[in-house]
Amino acid sequence: MKMFTKDSFIITVCVSLGQMTDLIYTEKELVQSLREYIKAEESKLASVKSWAKKLDALTRVSTSDPEGYLAHPVNAYKLMKRLNTEWSELESLVLQNPSDGFISNMSIHRQYFPDEEDETGAAKALMRLQDTYQLDSEAFSRGKLPGMHSSAVLTVDDCFDMGKTAYNDADYYHAVLWMQQSLRQLDDGEEAVVSKADILDYLSYSVYQMGDLPRAIELTRRLVAIDSTHQRAGGNLRYFEKLLFKQLQELNQSYQPASEEPIQLGTYSRPKDHLPEREAYEALCRGEGLQMTEARRSHLFCRYHDGRRNPRLLLKPLKEEDEWDSPHIVRYLDILSDEEIEKIKELAKPRLARATVRDPKTGVLTTANYRVSKSAWLEAEDDPVIERVNQRIEDITGLTVDTAELLQVANYGVGGQYEPHYDFSRKDEPDAFKRLGTGNRVATFLNYMSDVEAGGATVFPDFGAAIWPRKGTAVFWYNLFRSGEGDYRTRHAACPVLVGSKWVSNKWIHERGQEFRRPCGLTEVD
């Protein structure tokens, strides 16, 4: 069974933590190469200085009495020799390029460097974390994330570049937040390459785009005061003032000066996007809005699971915990050993590629903004560990994996996420799995292969559940009722990783072959 992905939407770039770790060591090697280049340049410069010192002393003597100096035949000979030979040697020394080794090393590694698209994706990942976990720009720029303090800080220029990334994407909401933070740090005396005029230029226009004319006027006046010859400032100021005057006349209101409160998280409302359950989804990611009541909790149990007396589980049954009652979601403990996890990651790392989804209208695999991770697909033939994991999933669930998709391994780096989606094919996309000939995705088996320091929960917005990653455990749920109808309550999401790296592997189990393992029910929702 080959891999298959589905769903539709559109997306950004991400680099997995595993691949970024390699970049750390690449950068260390380049720093060492840079040090060697500096050492070679210093050695070259020392030689040139030595030549200059010697020649300076000679020319002081020779120019004080040229004729007397040349009257001595040795001096005449040495002048000829110096100009014919020694100065040529000095020329060769100066023309030597100690940078060749460094440039060669750079050229070798450059093919693995992130590109502009990767940098933009990383900036958007920070903004995604800012939104989901309601972090203000100042806390972010100072490295103050929930539960941790770090020396990782954003400079004035970093904040400006963040704002510019948002501005270029017509995302004026985030442009305002990051330009304001850049301005705040500059006003606090931090040194920067970017000018205050440039920051005010972007900030004032972004504030105007957010509909705050009084503040846009105030910021533009500050810009004009700094640079009265600014190319756009004067024209923008007259336009903003004219627009505000017209609005006040229409509303029969008097002018109110702009608020002196600094712009911060909450000053402006974040624009709505394609996701109807955005607020509920992000609240669950923060651990808010959970619908786990005491009454519901009383229906949850833990037990030993032997896969209906499966011979491979009889002597060592698994620990099973209820995570949710309806739909029923269970967690299995000690599913994967540390050795198995490391082997799976080792097999997956060379194959990691940007996770894609299939557009049900065009059938084309594409990246999408709602899925930001790197994934790889592993077959049973790749290693005995994969074959063993597949067999274990079959033993636990009682469902055949002969018609299941390959084991998908995913690595979610910083900001990595998979927004609310269904694993199964809906009625408006009946041909999503047609080419496989194995029916719909009846169930999902999700292995957590790492702990996550902050973020990264699996959440179900429809019924308010959040399941947190625990290394070595797995969660399982059915996507379809016994009738084959989709259980729309199972719409779920992988929350953005705030701190750490999230590794998961999943098995999507299909309908074909389950006829006697999970027979049809008597009603549509059995």
Short mmCIF file of C-alpha atoms in Angstrom, two decimals:
data_model
loop_
_atom_site.label_atom_id
_atom_site.label_comp_id
_atom_site.label_asym_id
_atom_site.label_seq_id
_atom_site.Cartn_x
_atom_site.Cartn_y
_atom_site.Cartn_z
CA MET A 1 0.00 0.00 0.00
CA LYS A 2 1.46 3.33 -1.02
CA MET A 3 1.15 6.59 0.87
CA PHE A 4 -1.72 8.94 0.28
CA THR A 5 -2.60 12.41 1.52
CA LYS A 6 -5.76 14.43 1.10
CA ASP A 7 -7.70 17.64 1.83
CA SER A 8 -7.48 21.11 0.35
CA PHE A 9 -6.08 24.53 1.36
CA ILE A 10 -2.84 26.45 0.71
CA ILE A 11 0.54 26.90 2.81
CA THR A 12 4.05 28.16 3.93
CA VAL A 13 7.46 26.57 4.34
CA CYS A 14 8.88 24.77 7.29
CA VAL A 15 12.13 23.13 8.23
CA SER A 16 12.02 20.20 10.65
CA LEU A 17 13.95 20.39 13.91
CA GLY A 18 15.91 17.35 12.77
CA GLN A 19 17.14 19.17 9.69
CA MET A 20 17.76 22.39 11.61
CA THR A 21 20.02 20.46 14.00
CA ASP A 22 22.23 19.60 11.01
CA LEU A 23 22.34 23.31 10.14
CA ILE A 24 23.69 24.08 13.63
CA TYR A 25 26.71 21.85 12.99
CA THR A 26 27.10 23.25 9.47
CA GLU A 27 27.26 26.75 10.93
CA LYS A 28 29.86 25.60 13.50
CA GLU A 29 32.04 24.20 10.69
CA LEU A 30 31.73 27.46 8.76
CA VAL A 31 32.77 29.46 11.83
CA GLN A 32 35.88 27.29 12.12
CA SER A 33 36.58 27.85 8.42
CA LEU A 34 36.11 31.59 8.95
CA ARG A 35 38.62 31.55 11.82
CA GLU A 36 41.16 29.80 9.59
CA TYR A 37 40.60 32.44 6.92
CA ILE A 38 41.11 35.24 9.46
CA LYS A 39 44.32 33.57 10.66
CA ALA A 40 45.61 33.32 7.07
CA GLU A 41 44.71 36.97 6.41
CA GLU A 42 46.49 38.05 9.59
CA SER A 43 49.59 36.05 8.59
CA LYS A 44 49.53 37.64 5.15
CA LEU A 45 49.07 41.12 6.62
CA ALA A 46 51.97 40.54 9.06
CA SER A 47 54.23 39.64 6.13
CA VAL A 48 53.17 42.74 4.18
CA LYS A 49 53.77 44.91 7.28
CA SER A 50 57.26 43.43 7.65
CA TRP A 51 58.02 44.29 4.00
CA ALA A 52 56.65 47.80 4.47
CA LYS A 53 58.74 48.40 7.61
CA LYS A 54 61.95 47.27 5.89
CA LEU A 55 61.28 49.27 2.71
CA ASP A 56 60.25 52.35 4.67
CA ALA A 57 63.65 52.38 6.40
CA LEU A 58 65.46 51.91 3.08
CA THR A 59 63.58 54.68 1.28
CA ARG A 60 64.19 57.13 4.14
CA VAL A 61 67.93 56.63 3.69
CA SER A 62 67.89 56.57 -0.14
CA THR A 63 65.75 59.69 -0.56
CA SER A 64 67.78 61.76 1.87
CA ASP A 65 70.71 61.78 -0.62
CA PRO A 66 69.83 59.87 -3.80
CA GLU A 67 73.10 60.52 -5.62
CA GLY A 68 75.25 59.72 -2.61
CA TYR A 69 73.20 56.56 -1.99
CA LEU A 70 73.60 55.33 -5.58
CA ALA A 71 77.29 56.23 -5.59
CA HIS A 72 77.83 53.02 -3.70
CA PRO A 73 77.70 50.10 -6.20
CA VAL A 74 76.07 47.73 -3.69
CA ASN A 75 73.17 50.13 -3.19
CA ALA A 76 72.76 50.49 -6.95
CA TYR A 77 72.71 46.71 -7.34
CA LYS A 78 70.22 46.20 -4.49
CA LEU A 79 67.87 48.85 -5.93
CA MET A 80 67.84 47.00 -9.27
CA LYS A 81 67.29 43.70 -7.47
CA ARG A 82 64.49 45.04 -5.29
CA LEU A 83 62.57 46.58 -8.15
CA ASN A 84 63.07 43.62 -10.47
CA THR A 85 62.63 40.74 -8.02
CA GLU A 86 61.59 41.65 -4.51
CA TRP A 87 58.76 43.99 -5.41
CA SER A 88 57.43 41.25 -7.74
CA GLU A 89 57.51 38.84 -4.79
CA LEU A 90 55.63 41.37 -2.69
CA GLU A 91 53.08 41.78 -5.50
CA SER A 92 52.57 38.00 -5.53
CA LEU A 93 52.11 38.01 -1.76
CA VAL A 94 49.49 40.76 -1.93
CA LEU A 95 47.67 38.94 -4.75
CA GLN A 96 47.42 35.74 -2.70
CA ASN A 97 43.79 35.12 -1.68
CA PRO A 98 43.49 33.31 1.67
CA SER A 99 39.70 33.39 1.23
CA ASP A 100 39.75 30.60 -1.37
CA GLY A 101 39.36 27.84 1.24
CA PHE A 102 36.56 29.65 3.05
CA ILE A 103 34.71 30.43 -0.19
CA SER A 104 35.07 26.81 -1.30
CA ASN A 105 33.63 25.60 2.02
CA MET A 106 30.77 28.08 1.73
CA SER A 107 29.99 26.86 -1.79
CA ILE A 108 29.83 23.25 -0.63
CA HIS A 109 27.43 24.00 2.22
CA ARG A 110 25.34 26.68 0.50
CA GLN A 111 23.17 24.06 -1.22
CA TYR A 112 21.86 23.09 2.23
CA PHE A 113 21.21 26.65 3.39
CA PRO A 114 17.63 27.83 3.98
CA ASP A 115 16.40 30.16 1.26
CA GLU A 116 14.28 33.30 1.42
CA GLU A 117 11.11 31.22 1.43
CA ASP A 118 12.38 29.30 4.48
CA GLU A 119 13.19 32.56 6.30
CA THR A 120 9.73 33.91 5.53
CA GLY A 121 8.21 30.64 6.76
CA ALA A 122 10.16 30.90 10.01
CA ALA A 123 8.92 34.47 10.55
CA LYS A 124 5.33 33.40 9.92
CA ALA A 125 5.83 30.51 12.35
CA LEU A 126 6.69 33.01 15.10
CA MET A 127 3.56 35.01 14.26
CA ARG A 128 1.50 31.79 14.33
CA LEU A 129 2.83 31.04 17.83
CA GLN A 130 2.16 34.63 18.85
CA ASP A 131 -1.48 34.30 17.82
CA THR A 132 -2.16 30.79 19.13
CA TYR A 133 -0.58 31.28 22.54
CA GLN A 134 -1.42 35.00 22.85
CA LEU A 135 2.17 36.17 23.26
CA ASP A 136 2.95 39.86 22.95
CA SER A 137 5.81 40.97 20.73
CA GLU A 138 7.88 42.32 23.62
CA ALA A 139 7.87 39.00 25.49
CA PHE A 140 8.80 37.24 22.27
CA SER A 141 11.61 39.67 21.45
CA ARG A 142 13.05 39.20 24.97
CA GLY A 143 12.94 35.41 24.70
CA LYS A 144 10.31 35.10 27.44
CA LEU A 145 8.17 32.12 26.47
CA PRO A 146 5.81 30.29 28.85
CA GLY A 147 7.83 28.24 31.32
CA MET A 148 11.22 29.35 30.07
CA HIS A 149 13.59 32.29 29.82
CA SER A 150 16.26 32.36 27.16
CA SER A 151 19.13 34.48 25.97
CA ALA A 152 17.58 34.29 22.48
CA VAL A 153 16.45 37.86 21.78
CA LEU A 154 15.23 39.78 18.75
CA THR A 155 17.02 43.05 17.94
CA VAL A 156 15.46 46.22 16.52
CA ASP A 157 16.43 45.04 13.05
CA ASP A 158 15.02 41.54 13.68
CA CYS A 159 11.68 43.01 14.75
CA PHE A 160 11.69 45.34 11.73
CA ASP A 161 12.31 42.39 9.40
CA MET A 162 9.46 40.46 11.07
CA GLY A 163 7.15 43.43 10.49
CA LYS A 164 8.35 43.80 6.91
CA THR A 165 7.64 40.12 6.21
CA ALA A 166 4.06 40.61 7.41
CA TYR A 167 3.74 43.92 5.50
CA ASN A 168 4.87 42.34 2.24
CA ASP A 169 2.19 39.68 2.74
CA ALA A 170 -0.44 42.42 3.31
CA ASP A 171 -0.71 41.16 6.89
CA TYR A 172 -0.99 44.61 8.47
CA TYR A 173 -2.12 43.23 11.83
CA HIS A 174 1.24 41.58 12.50
CA ALA A 175 3.12 44.36 10.68
CA VAL A 176 1.80 46.82 13.27
CA LEU A 177 2.76 44.61 16.23
CA TRP A 178 6.33 44.04 15.07
CA MET A 179 7.00 47.56 13.74
CA GLN A 180 5.75 48.92 17.06
CA GLN A 181 8.12 46.60 18.94
CA SER A 182 11.00 47.66 16.69
CA LEU A 183 10.19 51.32 17.42
CA ARG A 184 9.91 50.65 21.16
CA GLN A 185 13.34 49.04 21.32
CA LEU A 186 14.88 51.82 19.21
CA ASP A 187 13.36 54.47 21.50
CA ASP A 188 14.86 52.58 24.47
CA GLY A 189 18.31 53.29 23.06
CA GLU A 190 19.11 50.03 21.31
CA GLU A 191 21.45 50.42 18.36
CA ALA A 192 20.18 49.45 14.92
CA VAL A 193 20.91 49.61 11.22
CA VAL A 194 17.33 50.50 10.31
CA SER A 195 16.34 54.15 10.76
CA LYS A 196 13.48 55.46 12.86
CA ALA A 197 12.03 57.08 9.72
CA ASP A 198 11.83 53.69 7.96
CA ILE A 199 10.06 52.12 10.93
CA LEU A 200 7.54 54.98 11.18
CA ASP A 201 6.94 54.79 7.43
CA TYR A 202 5.87 51.14 7.58
CA LEU A 203 4.10 51.49 10.94
CA SER A 204 1.99 54.52 9.99
CA TYR A 205 0.73 52.95 6.78
CA SER A 206 0.01 49.61 8.48
CA VAL A 207 -1.97 51.42 11.19
CA TYR A 208 -3.92 53.20 8.45
CA GLN A 209 -4.70 49.82 6.87
CA MET A 210 -6.02 48.66 10.25
CA GLY A 211 -8.51 51.56 10.11
CA ASP A 212 -6.98 53.73 12.87
CA LEU A 213 -6.73 57.11 11.12
CA PRO A 214 -5.99 59.29 14.19
CA ARG A 215 -3.00 57.15 15.14
CA ALA A 216 -1.85 56.92 11.51
CA ILE A 217 -1.87 60.74 11.38
CA GLU A 218 0.05 61.03 14.66
CA LEU A 219 2.72 58.56 13.48
CA THR A 220 3.03 60.24 10.08
CA ARG A 221 3.49 63.64 11.77
CA ARG A 222 6.34 62.11 13.77
CA LEU A 223 7.84 60.87 10.51
CA VAL A 224 7.58 64.32 8.88
CA ALA A 225 9.21 65.90 11.95
CA ILE A 226 12.18 63.54 11.54
CA ASP A 227 12.42 63.80 7.75
CA SER A 228 10.51 66.69 6.17
CA THR A 229 11.71 65.66 2.71
CA HIS A 230 10.45 62.09 2.97
CA GLN A 231 9.15 60.92 -0.40
CA ARG A 232 5.71 59.70 0.80
CA ALA A 233 5.16 61.15 4.26
CA GLY A 234 3.80 64.55 3.24
CA GLY A 235 1.36 63.14 0.71
CA ASN A 236 0.21 60.42 3.10
CA LEU A 237 -0.35 62.93 5.89
CA ARG A 238 -2.54 65.18 3.71
CA TYR A 239 -4.49 62.14 2.48
CA PHE A 240 -5.05 60.75 5.98
CA GLU A 241 -6.15 64.13 7.35
CA LYS A 242 -8.55 64.66 4.42
CA LEU A 243 -9.99 61.16 4.89
CA LEU A 244 -10.45 61.64 8.64
CA PHE A 245 -12.09 65.06 8.18
CA LYS A 246 -14.56 63.51 5.71
CA GLN A 247 -15.39 60.65 8.10
CA LEU A 248 -15.94 63.02 11.04
CA GLN A 249 -18.24 65.19 8.92
CA GLU A 250 -20.30 62.18 7.84
CA LEU A 251 -20.60 60.97 11.44
CA ASN A 252 -21.08 64.50 12.81
CA GLN A 253 -18.26 63.94 15.31
CA SER A 254 -15.43 66.11 16.57
CA TYR A 255 -11.77 65.23 16.23
CA GLN A 256 -10.32 63.06 19.01
CA PRO A 257 -6.53 62.85 19.17
CA ALA A 258 -4.93 59.42 18.90
CA SER A 259 -4.58 57.34 22.01
CA GLU A 260 -1.23 57.76 23.75
CA GLU A 261 -1.31 54.11 24.83
CA PRO A 262 1.34 52.08 22.97
CA ILE A 263 0.10 49.61 20.40
CA GLN A 264 0.16 46.11 21.83
CA LEU A 265 -1.53 42.73 21.60
CA GLY A 266 -5.28 43.43 21.79
CA THR A 267 -5.16 47.01 20.48
CA TYR A 268 -6.53 45.77 17.15
CA SER A 269 -8.63 42.71 16.39
CA ARG A 270 -7.01 39.97 14.34
CA PRO A 271 -8.75 39.67 10.96
CA LYS A 272 -10.91 36.58 10.45
CA ASP A 273 -9.56 33.85 8.19
CA HIS A 274 -10.74 30.64 6.50
CA LEU A 275 -11.05 28.66 9.75
CA PRO A 276 -14.49 28.98 11.39
CA GLU A 277 -13.37 27.37 14.67
CA ARG A 278 -10.13 29.36 14.93
CA GLU A 279 -10.83 30.76 18.41
CA ALA A 280 -11.98 27.41 19.85
CA TYR A 281 -9.04 25.59 18.30
CA GLU A 282 -6.44 28.05 19.61
CA ALA A 283 -8.07 28.14 23.07
CA LEU A 284 -7.75 24.35 23.30
CA CYS A 285 -4.09 24.62 22.28
CA ARG A 286 -3.59 26.91 25.28
CA GLY A 287 -5.40 24.44 27.56
CA GLU A 288 -8.52 26.63 27.73
CA GLY A 289 -12.10 25.66 26.93
CA LEU A 290 -11.67 21.98 27.77
CA GLN A 291 -15.01 20.21 28.11
CA MET A 292 -13.79 17.53 30.51
CA THR A 293 -16.42 17.62 33.27
CA GLU A 294 -16.50 15.51 36.42
CA ALA A 295 -19.49 13.61 35.02
CA ARG A 296 -17.56 12.78 31.86
CA ARG A 297 -14.42 11.94 33.81
CA SER A 298 -16.39 9.38 35.83
CA HIS A 299 -16.94 7.40 32.61
CA LEU A 300 -13.23 7.17 31.82
CA PHE A 301 -11.25 4.13 32.94
CA CYS A 302 -7.87 2.49 32.58
CA ARG A 303 -7.41 -1.21 31.97
CA TYR A 304 -5.13 -3.89 30.58
CA HIS A 305 -5.72 -4.65 26.91
CA ASP A 306 -4.88 -8.03 25.36
CA GLY A 307 -6.37 -7.45 21.91
CA ARG A 308 -9.22 -9.88 22.54
CA ARG A 309 -6.80 -12.56 23.74
CA ASN A 310 -4.32 -12.00 20.98
CA PRO A 311 -1.46 -14.51 21.49
CA ARG A 312 1.16 -11.75 21.24
CA LEU A 313 -0.52 -9.71 23.97
CA LEU A 314 -1.67 -12.42 26.38
CA LEU A 315 1.55 -12.61 28.40
CA LYS A 316 2.18 -8.88 28.28
CA PRO A 317 -1.08 -6.96 27.88
CA LEU A 318 -0.92 -3.25 27.16
CA LYS A 319 -2.00 -0.46 29.48
CA GLU A 320 -5.02 1.30 27.96
CA GLU A 321 -6.44 4.62 29.19
CA ASP A 322 -9.65 6.33 28.09
CA GLU A 323 -8.96 9.87 26.88
CA TRP A 324 -12.57 10.61 25.86
CA ASP A 325 -15.88 8.81 26.12
CA SER A 326 -17.78 9.82 22.97
CA PRO A 327 -16.32 9.55 20.45
CA HIS A 328 -14.20 6.96 22.17
CA ILE A 329 -10.50 7.88 22.15
CA VAL A 330 -7.99 5.68 23.95
CA ARG A 331 -4.31 6.01 24.76
CA TYR A 332 -1.94 3.04 24.91
CA LEU A 333 1.15 3.25 27.09
CA ASP A 334 4.63 1.90 26.31
CA ILE A 335 3.80 1.28 22.65
CA LEU A 336 7.24 2.16 21.30
CA SER A 337 10.58 1.70 23.07
CA ASP A 338 13.26 4.39 22.94
CA GLU A 339 15.33 2.14 20.65
CA GLU A 340 12.41 1.70 18.25
CA ILE A 341 11.74 5.44 18.22
CA GLU A 342 15.35 6.26 17.42
CA LYS A 343 15.39 3.68 14.62
CA ILE A 344 12.20 5.07 13.07
CA LYS A 345 13.62 8.61 13.24
CA GLU A 346 16.90 7.41 11.73
CA LEU A 347 15.03 5.84 8.81
CA ALA A 348 12.81 8.88 8.33
CA LYS A 349 15.33 11.74 8.55
CA PRO A 350 16.91 11.29 5.09
CA ARG A 351 13.42 11.14 3.54
CA LEU A 352 11.79 14.06 5.35
CA ALA A 353 10.05 16.38 2.91
CA ARG A 354 7.49 19.13 3.30
CA ALA A 355 4.19 17.46 4.26
CA THR A 356 1.60 17.75 1.50
CA VAL A 357 -2.14 17.37 1.19
CA ARG A 358 -4.18 16.38 -1.85
CA ASP A 359 -6.51 18.94 -3.34
CA PRO A 360 -9.76 16.97 -3.85
CA LYS A 361 -10.73 19.14 -6.82
CA THR A 362 -7.51 18.83 -8.82
CA GLY A 363 -6.04 15.67 -7.31
CA VAL A 364 -2.66 17.42 -7.11
CA LEU A 365 -0.45 17.08 -4.04
CA THR A 366 0.35 20.53 -2.68
CA THR A 367 1.62 22.22 0.46
CA ALA A 368 -0.94 24.05 2.59
CA ASN A 369 -0.92 26.74 5.28
CA TYR A 370 -2.89 24.52 7.60
CA ARG A 371 -0.25 21.77 7.56
CA VAL A 372 3.29 22.80 8.47
CA SER A 373 5.57 19.82 9.11
CA LYS A 374 8.06 17.50 7.45
CA SER A 375 7.02 13.92 6.79
CA ALA A 376 8.35 10.64 5.43
CA TRP A 377 6.70 7.33 4.56
CA LEU A 378 8.16 4.01 5.73
CA GLU A 379 7.42 0.53 4.42
CA ALA A 380 7.61 -2.77 6.31
CA GLU A 381 10.45 -3.81 3.98
CA ASP A 382 12.56 -0.84 5.09
CA ASP A 383 13.45 -2.39 8.45
CA PRO A 384 12.21 -5.12 10.84
CA VAL A 385 11.22 -2.37 13.29
CA ILE A 386 8.60 -1.03 10.85
CA GLU A 387 7.22 -4.51 10.25
CA ARG A 388 7.07 -5.04 14.01
CA VAL A 389 5.26 -1.73 14.60
CA ASN A 390 2.71 -2.53 11.87
CA GLN A 391 2.03 -5.93 13.44
CA ARG A 392 1.66 -4.35 16.87
CA ILE A 393 -0.94 -1.88 15.54
CA GLU A 394 -2.89 -4.78 14.03
CA ASP A 395 -2.72 -6.77 17.28
CA ILE A 396 -3.91 -3.82 19.37
CA THR A 397 -6.74 -2.62 17.14
CA GLY A 398 -7.89 -5.98 15.80
CA LEU A 399 -7.96 -4.37 12.35
CA THR A 400 -5.91 -5.56 9.39
CA VAL A 401 -3.14 -3.24 8.25
CA ASP A 402 -2.77 -5.02 4.91
CA THR A 403 -4.92 -2.31 3.33
CA ALA A 404 -3.59 0.52 5.51
CA GLU A 405 -1.36 3.30 4.26
CA LEU A 406 2.37 3.27 4.93
CA LEU A 407 3.62 4.39 8.32
CA GLN A 408 3.88 8.17 8.07
CA VAL A 409 6.54 9.84 10.23
CA ALA A 410 6.21 13.58 10.84
CA ASN A 411 8.46 16.09 12.55
CA TYR A 412 6.91 19.38 13.65
CA GLY A 413 9.53 22.05 14.25
CA VAL A 414 8.96 25.46 15.84
CA GLY A 415 5.50 26.64 14.78
CA GLY A 416 4.79 23.29 13.11
CA GLN A 417 1.08 22.53 13.03
CA TYR A 418 -1.80 20.80 11.26
CA GLU A 419 -4.95 22.91 11.52
CA PRO A 420 -8.41 21.34 12.05
CA HIS A 421 -9.11 18.66 9.44
CA TYR A 422 -10.79 15.30 8.91
CA ASP A 423 -8.76 12.17 8.31
CA PHE A 424 -11.61 10.56 6.36
CA SER A 425 -13.01 11.48 2.95
CA ARG A 426 -16.31 13.38 3.04
CA LYS A 427 -19.28 13.07 0.70
CA ASP A 428 -18.18 16.10 -1.32
CA GLU A 429 -14.93 14.31 -2.24
CA PRO A 430 -16.03 10.74 -3.04
CA ASP A 431 -13.00 9.99 -5.23
CA ALA A 432 -10.34 10.95 -2.66
CA PHE A 433 -9.18 7.34 -2.11
CA LYS A 434 -10.61 5.80 -5.26
CA ARG A 435 -7.27 4.91 -6.79
CA LEU A 436 -6.31 2.91 -3.67
CA GLY A 437 -9.37 0.69 -3.91
CA THR A 438 -9.39 0.20 -0.14
CA GLY A 439 -12.29 2.40 0.89
CA ASN A 440 -12.23 5.26 3.35
CA ARG A 441 -9.98 5.78 6.36
CA VAL A 442 -11.82 3.90 9.07
CA ALA A 443 -9.42 4.64 11.94
CA THR A 444 -6.31 6.58 12.98
CA PHE A 445 -3.47 5.21 15.13
CA LEU A 446 -1.13 8.00 16.24
CA ASN A 447 2.22 7.32 17.95
CA TYR A 448 3.87 10.06 19.99
CA MET A 449 7.64 9.68 19.59
CA SER A 450 8.74 12.63 21.72
CA ASP A 451 7.71 14.75 24.63
CA VAL A 452 7.09 18.42 23.81
CA GLU A 453 8.16 21.15 26.23
CA ALA A 454 5.30 23.50 25.28
CA GLY A 455 2.49 23.30 22.73
CA GLY A 456 1.94 20.49 20.25
CA ALA A 457 -1.31 19.06 21.65
CA THR A 458 -3.78 17.10 19.52
CA VAL A 459 -7.13 18.87 19.93
CA PHE A 460 -10.72 18.14 18.89
CA PRO A 461 -12.58 21.49 18.67
CA ASP A 462 -16.01 19.90 18.12
CA PHE A 463 -16.17 18.43 21.61
CA GLY A 464 -13.43 20.35 23.43
CA ALA A 465 -10.74 17.71 23.98
CA ALA A 466 -6.97 18.17 24.13
CA ILE A 467 -4.52 15.27 24.16
CA TRP A 468 -0.93 16.09 25.09
CA PRO A 469 2.07 14.25 23.60
CA ARG A 470 3.73 11.66 25.85
CA LYS A 471 6.72 9.86 24.41
CA GLY A 472 6.17 6.17 23.73
CA THR A 473 2.37 6.35 23.93
CA ALA A 474 -0.21 6.17 21.16
CA VAL A 475 -3.82 7.30 20.73
CA PHE A 476 -6.46 5.55 18.64
CA TRP A 477 -9.91 6.52 17.41
CA TYR A 478 -12.40 5.55 14.70
CA ASN A 479 -13.08 8.09 11.96
CA LEU A 480 -16.15 6.21 10.66
CA PHE A 481 -19.22 4.77 12.30
CA ARG A 482 -19.84 1.05 11.73
CA SER A 483 -22.20 2.04 8.93
CA GLY A 484 -19.33 3.60 7.01
CA GLU A 485 -20.65 7.13 7.60
CA GLY A 486 -18.06 9.68 8.68
CA ASP A 487 -17.96 10.75 12.32
CA TYR A 488 -17.72 14.52 11.89
CA ARG A 489 -16.92 14.95 15.56
CA THR A 490 -13.41 13.63 14.88
CA ARG A 491 -12.26 16.84 13.17
CA HIS A 492 -8.94 17.45 14.92
CA ALA A 493 -5.74 19.46 14.79
CA ALA A 494 -2.07 19.35 15.77
CA CYS A 495 -1.36 22.55 17.71
CA PRO A 496 1.75 24.58 16.88
CA VAL A 497 4.90 23.52 18.72
CA LEU A 498 5.90 26.42 20.97
CA VAL A 499 9.08 25.00 22.51
CA GLY A 500 10.76 21.75 21.53
CA SER A 501 10.40 19.27 18.69
CA LYS A 502 7.44 16.99 18.08
CA TRP A 503 7.90 13.60 16.42
CA VAL A 504 4.89 11.44 15.60
CA SER A 505 4.14 8.47 13.39
CA ASN A 506 0.68 7.48 12.29
CA LYS A 507 -1.12 4.66 10.55
CA TRP A 508 -4.28 5.37 8.60
CA ILE A 509 -6.32 2.17 8.53
CA HIS A 510 -8.78 1.67 5.64
CA GLU A 511 -12.19 -0.03 5.37
CA ARG A 512 -11.36 -2.96 3.09
CA GLY A 513 -10.52 -6.13 4.97
CA GLN A 514 -12.38 -5.04 8.12
CA GLU A 515 -15.74 -6.56 7.09
CA PHE A 516 -15.56 -9.34 9.70
CA ARG A 517 -13.25 -7.52 12.12
CA ARG A 518 -15.62 -4.56 12.53
CA PRO A 519 -19.04 -5.54 11.14
CA CYS A 520 -21.68 -3.00 10.19
CA GLY A 521 -24.06 -1.76 12.89
CA LEU A 522 -27.84 -1.66 12.79
CA THR A 523 -28.08 2.14 12.56
CA GLU A 524 -26.19 4.88 10.78
CA VAL A 525 -24.41 6.03 13.93
CA ASP A 526 -23.59 2.73 15.64
#
